Short mmCIF file of C-alpha atoms in Angstrom, two decimals:
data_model
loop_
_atom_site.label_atom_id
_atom_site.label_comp_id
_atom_site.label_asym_id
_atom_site.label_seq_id
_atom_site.Cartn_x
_atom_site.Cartn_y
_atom_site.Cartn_z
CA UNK A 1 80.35 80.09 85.86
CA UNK A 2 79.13 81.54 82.55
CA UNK A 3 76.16 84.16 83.86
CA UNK A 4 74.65 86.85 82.34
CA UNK A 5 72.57 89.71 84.53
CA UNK A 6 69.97 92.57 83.46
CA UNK A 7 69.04 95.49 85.31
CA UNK A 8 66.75 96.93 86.21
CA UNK A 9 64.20 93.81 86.74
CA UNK A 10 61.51 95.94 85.50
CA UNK A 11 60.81 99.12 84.38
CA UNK A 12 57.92 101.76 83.41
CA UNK A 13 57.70 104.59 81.35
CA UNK A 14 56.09 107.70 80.18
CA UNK A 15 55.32 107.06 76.01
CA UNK A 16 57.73 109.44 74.27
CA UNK A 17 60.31 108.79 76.72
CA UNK A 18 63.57 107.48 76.45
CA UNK A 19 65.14 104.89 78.83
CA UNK A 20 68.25 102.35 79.18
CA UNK A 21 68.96 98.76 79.88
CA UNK A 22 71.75 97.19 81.20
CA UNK A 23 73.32 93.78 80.91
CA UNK A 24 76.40 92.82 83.05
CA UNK A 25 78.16 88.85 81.73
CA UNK A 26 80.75 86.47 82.47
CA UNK A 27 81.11 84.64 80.07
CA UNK A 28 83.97 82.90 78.56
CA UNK A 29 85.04 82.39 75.37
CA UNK A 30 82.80 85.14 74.26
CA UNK A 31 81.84 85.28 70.94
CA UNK A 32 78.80 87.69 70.52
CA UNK A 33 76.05 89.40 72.62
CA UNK A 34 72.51 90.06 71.72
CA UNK A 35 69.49 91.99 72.64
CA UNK A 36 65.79 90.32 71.85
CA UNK A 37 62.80 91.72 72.27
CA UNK A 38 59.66 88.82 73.51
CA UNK A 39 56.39 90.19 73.24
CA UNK A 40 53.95 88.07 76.08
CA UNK A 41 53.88 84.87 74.70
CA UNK A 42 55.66 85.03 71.69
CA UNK A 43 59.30 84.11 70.90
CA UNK A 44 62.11 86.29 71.23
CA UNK A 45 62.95 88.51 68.23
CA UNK A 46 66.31 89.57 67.65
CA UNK A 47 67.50 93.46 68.06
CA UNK A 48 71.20 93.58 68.03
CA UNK A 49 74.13 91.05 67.60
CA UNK A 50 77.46 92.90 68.47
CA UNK A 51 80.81 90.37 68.16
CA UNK A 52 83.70 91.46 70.40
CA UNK A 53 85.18 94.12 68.08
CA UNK A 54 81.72 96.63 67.92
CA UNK A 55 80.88 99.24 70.57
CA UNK A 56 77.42 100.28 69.43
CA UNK A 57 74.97 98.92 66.68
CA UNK A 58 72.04 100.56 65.97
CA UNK A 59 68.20 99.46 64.96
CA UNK A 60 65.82 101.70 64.44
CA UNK A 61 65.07 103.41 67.98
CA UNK A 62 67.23 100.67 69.66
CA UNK A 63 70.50 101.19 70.81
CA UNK A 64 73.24 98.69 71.84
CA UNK A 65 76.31 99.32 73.26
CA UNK A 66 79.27 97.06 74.01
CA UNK A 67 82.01 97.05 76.26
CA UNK A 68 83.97 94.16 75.96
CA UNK A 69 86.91 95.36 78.49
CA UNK A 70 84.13 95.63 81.33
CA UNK A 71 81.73 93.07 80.04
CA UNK A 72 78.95 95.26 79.99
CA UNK A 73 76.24 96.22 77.27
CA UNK A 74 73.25 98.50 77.23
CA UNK A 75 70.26 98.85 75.17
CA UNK A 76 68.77 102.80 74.91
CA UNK A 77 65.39 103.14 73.77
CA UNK A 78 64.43 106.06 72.16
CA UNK A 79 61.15 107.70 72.30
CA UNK A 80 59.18 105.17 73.44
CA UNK A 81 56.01 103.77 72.03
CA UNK A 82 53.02 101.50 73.26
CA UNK A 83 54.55 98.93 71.36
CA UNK A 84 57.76 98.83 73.13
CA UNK A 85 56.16 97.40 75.96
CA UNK A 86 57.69 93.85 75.99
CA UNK A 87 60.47 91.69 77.92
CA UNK A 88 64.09 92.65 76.30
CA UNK A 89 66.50 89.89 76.96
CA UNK A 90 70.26 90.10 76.52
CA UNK A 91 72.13 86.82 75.32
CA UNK A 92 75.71 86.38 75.32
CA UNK A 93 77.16 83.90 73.00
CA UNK A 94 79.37 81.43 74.22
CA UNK A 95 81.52 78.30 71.99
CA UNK A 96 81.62 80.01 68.49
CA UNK A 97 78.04 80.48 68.69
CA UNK A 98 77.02 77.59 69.62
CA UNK A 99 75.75 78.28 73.02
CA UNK A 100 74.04 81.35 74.91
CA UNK A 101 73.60 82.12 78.37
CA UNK A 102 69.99 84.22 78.42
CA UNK A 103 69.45 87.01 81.16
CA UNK A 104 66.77 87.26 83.20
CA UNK A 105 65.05 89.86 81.23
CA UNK A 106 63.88 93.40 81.75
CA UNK A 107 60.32 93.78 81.74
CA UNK A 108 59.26 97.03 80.31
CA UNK A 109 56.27 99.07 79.94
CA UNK A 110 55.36 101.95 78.69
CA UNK A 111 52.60 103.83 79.56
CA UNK A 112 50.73 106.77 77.84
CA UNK B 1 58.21 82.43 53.39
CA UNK B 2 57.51 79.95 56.00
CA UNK B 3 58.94 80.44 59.52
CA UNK B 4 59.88 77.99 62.24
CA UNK B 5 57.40 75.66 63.38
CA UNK B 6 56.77 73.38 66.11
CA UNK B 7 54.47 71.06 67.52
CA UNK B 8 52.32 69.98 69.37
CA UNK B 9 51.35 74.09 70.35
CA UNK B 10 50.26 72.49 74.00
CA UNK B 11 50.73 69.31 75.22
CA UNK B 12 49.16 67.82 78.29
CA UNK B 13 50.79 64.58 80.08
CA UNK B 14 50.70 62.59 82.70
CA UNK B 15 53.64 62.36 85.28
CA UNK B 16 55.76 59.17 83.77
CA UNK B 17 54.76 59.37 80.16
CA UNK B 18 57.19 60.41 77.98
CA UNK B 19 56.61 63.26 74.97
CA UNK B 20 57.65 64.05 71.86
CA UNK B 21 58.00 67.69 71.06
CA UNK B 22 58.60 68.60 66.82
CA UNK B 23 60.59 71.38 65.50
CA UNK B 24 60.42 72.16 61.92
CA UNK B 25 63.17 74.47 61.11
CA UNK B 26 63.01 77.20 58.20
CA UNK B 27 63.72 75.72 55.04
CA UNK B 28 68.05 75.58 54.24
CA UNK B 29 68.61 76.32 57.73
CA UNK B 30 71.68 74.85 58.97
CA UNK B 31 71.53 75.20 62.70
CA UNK B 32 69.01 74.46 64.91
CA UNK B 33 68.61 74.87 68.45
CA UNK B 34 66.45 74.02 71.22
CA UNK B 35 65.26 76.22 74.39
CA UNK B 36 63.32 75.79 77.63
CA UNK B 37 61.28 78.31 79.48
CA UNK B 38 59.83 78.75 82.30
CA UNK B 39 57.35 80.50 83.47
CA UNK B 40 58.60 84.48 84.06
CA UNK B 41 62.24 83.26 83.06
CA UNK B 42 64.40 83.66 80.06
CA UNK B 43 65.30 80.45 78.06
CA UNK B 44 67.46 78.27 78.92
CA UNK B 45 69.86 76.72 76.26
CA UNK B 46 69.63 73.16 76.01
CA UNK B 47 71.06 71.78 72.55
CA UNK B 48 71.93 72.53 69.47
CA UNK B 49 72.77 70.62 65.58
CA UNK B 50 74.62 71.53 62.75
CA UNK B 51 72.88 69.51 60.10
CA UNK B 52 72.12 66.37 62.03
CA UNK B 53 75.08 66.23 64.06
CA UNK B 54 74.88 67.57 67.43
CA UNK B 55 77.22 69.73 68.44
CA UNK B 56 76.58 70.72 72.42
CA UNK B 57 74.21 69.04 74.51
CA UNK B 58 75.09 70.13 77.69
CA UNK B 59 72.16 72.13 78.48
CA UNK B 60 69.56 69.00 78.68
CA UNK B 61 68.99 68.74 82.67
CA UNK B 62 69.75 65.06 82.78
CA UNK B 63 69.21 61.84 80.81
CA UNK B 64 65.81 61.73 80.48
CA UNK B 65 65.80 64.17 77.55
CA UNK B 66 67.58 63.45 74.41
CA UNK B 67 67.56 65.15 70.92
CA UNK B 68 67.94 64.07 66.98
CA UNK B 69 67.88 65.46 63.93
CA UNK B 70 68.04 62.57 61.41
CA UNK B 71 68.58 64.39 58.19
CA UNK B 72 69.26 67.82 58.99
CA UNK B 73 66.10 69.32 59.19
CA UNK B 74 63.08 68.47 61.28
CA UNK B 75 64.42 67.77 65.06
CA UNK B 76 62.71 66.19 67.96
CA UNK B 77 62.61 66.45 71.49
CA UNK B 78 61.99 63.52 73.48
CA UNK B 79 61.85 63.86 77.35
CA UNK B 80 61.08 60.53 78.89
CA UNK B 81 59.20 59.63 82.38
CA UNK B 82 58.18 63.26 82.58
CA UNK B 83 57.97 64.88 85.98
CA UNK B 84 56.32 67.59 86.61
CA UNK B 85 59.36 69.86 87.01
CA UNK B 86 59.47 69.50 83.48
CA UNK B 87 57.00 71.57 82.66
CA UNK B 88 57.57 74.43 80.38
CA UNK B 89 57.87 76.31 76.90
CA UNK B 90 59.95 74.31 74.97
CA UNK B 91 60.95 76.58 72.03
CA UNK B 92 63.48 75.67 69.02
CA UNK B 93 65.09 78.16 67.08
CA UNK B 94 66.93 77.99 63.55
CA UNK B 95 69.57 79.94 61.82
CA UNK B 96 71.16 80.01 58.50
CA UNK B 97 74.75 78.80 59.38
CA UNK B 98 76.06 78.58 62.72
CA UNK B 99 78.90 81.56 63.04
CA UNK B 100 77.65 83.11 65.66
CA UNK B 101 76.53 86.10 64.46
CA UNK B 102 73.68 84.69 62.57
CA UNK B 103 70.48 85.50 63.69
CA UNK B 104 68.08 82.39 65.36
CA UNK B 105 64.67 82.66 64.55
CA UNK B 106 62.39 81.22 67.00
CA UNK B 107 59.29 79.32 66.59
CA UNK B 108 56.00 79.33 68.88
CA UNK B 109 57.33 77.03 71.17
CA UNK B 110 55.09 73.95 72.70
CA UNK B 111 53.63 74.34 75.94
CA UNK B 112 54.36 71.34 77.88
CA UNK B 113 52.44 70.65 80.99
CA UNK B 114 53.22 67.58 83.35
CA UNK B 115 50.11 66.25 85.42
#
């Protein structure tokens, strides 16, 4: 069964802080993974796409690594602001594309 | 330029009505997909087009929900004799081409309740 899990469920931190999320999948065929960021009650935004052949992509203060032998990724968040308080969801793209399997999310906030 | 849009934003209905939720895709957008989510929950995948044909439909929970997508751009979601389980943010998404590594841009999403 395709399934895709986050940890931890939620998380707070200090602003300034760094911290790191992890995403564990099975999913199969894989063809990319992805890390969005959904602000409460908005729609997800898009961080990272990584396709099977990248280990790390980078966006501003985010992170994302891939390991495609274990089937895990991570997303590091560096110095943390305010703003970074939101849900960040990891996706994993099944079918070409065509389909993705959505974590749970991990809820983060960051406090000052 | 114009992002994705959808509506109605909310929609109230009665249990055994059936609804009719719009997506209006960015403009030259080939692929379009559609989402539900629940409450506290990530989205859950339900279908997806490449122009107007649709590719993978097996996320839709059972026959009462169907999608089109006529001529390749605006889509609709139609879930008949709603229930109350139904309930949800429906949100659609677009991207340029579907490979994959394209990025989906999401719209509002419609807030469907079920009385």
């Amino acid at each position: 069964k395709n399934q895709v899990e986050q940890s931890p469920q939620s998380l707070i931190i200090l602003e300034g802080k760094n911290c790191t999320l992890q995403c564990n999948y099975t999913v199969s065929p894989f063809s990319n993974l992805r890390w969005y960021k959904q602000d409460t009650g908005r729609g997800p935004v898009s961080l990272t796409i990584m396709t099977f052949s990248e280990n790390t992509k980078s966006n501003g203060r985010y992170t994302a690594t891939l390991d495609a032998d274990t089937k895990q990724s991570s997303l590091h968040i560096t110095a943390s602001q305010l703003s970074d308080s939101a849900s960040y969801i990891c996706v994993v793209s099944a079918d070409q594309g065509g389909k993705l399997i959505f974590g749970q999310g991990t809820e983060l906030s960051v406090k000052p | 330029g114009a992002g994705v849009s959808q509506s109605p934003r909310y929609k109230v209905t009665k249990r055994g009505q059936d609804v009719a939720l719009r997506c209006d895709p960015i403009s030259g957008h080939v692929s379009l997909y559609w989402y539900r989510q629940a409450l506290g929950q990530g989205p859950e995948f339900l279908t997806y087009f490449n122009y107007e044909a649709q590719q993978d439909k097996s996320g839709l929970p059972n026959d009462r929900f169907s999608a089109e997508r006529p001529e390749g751009s605006i889509s609709t979601l139609t879930i008949q004799r709603t229930e109350q389980r139904d309930s949800a943010m429906y949100r659609c998404a677009s991207s340029l081409w579907h490979r994959g590594e394209d990025t989906q841009y999401f719209g509002p999403g419609t807030r469907l309740t079920v009385l």
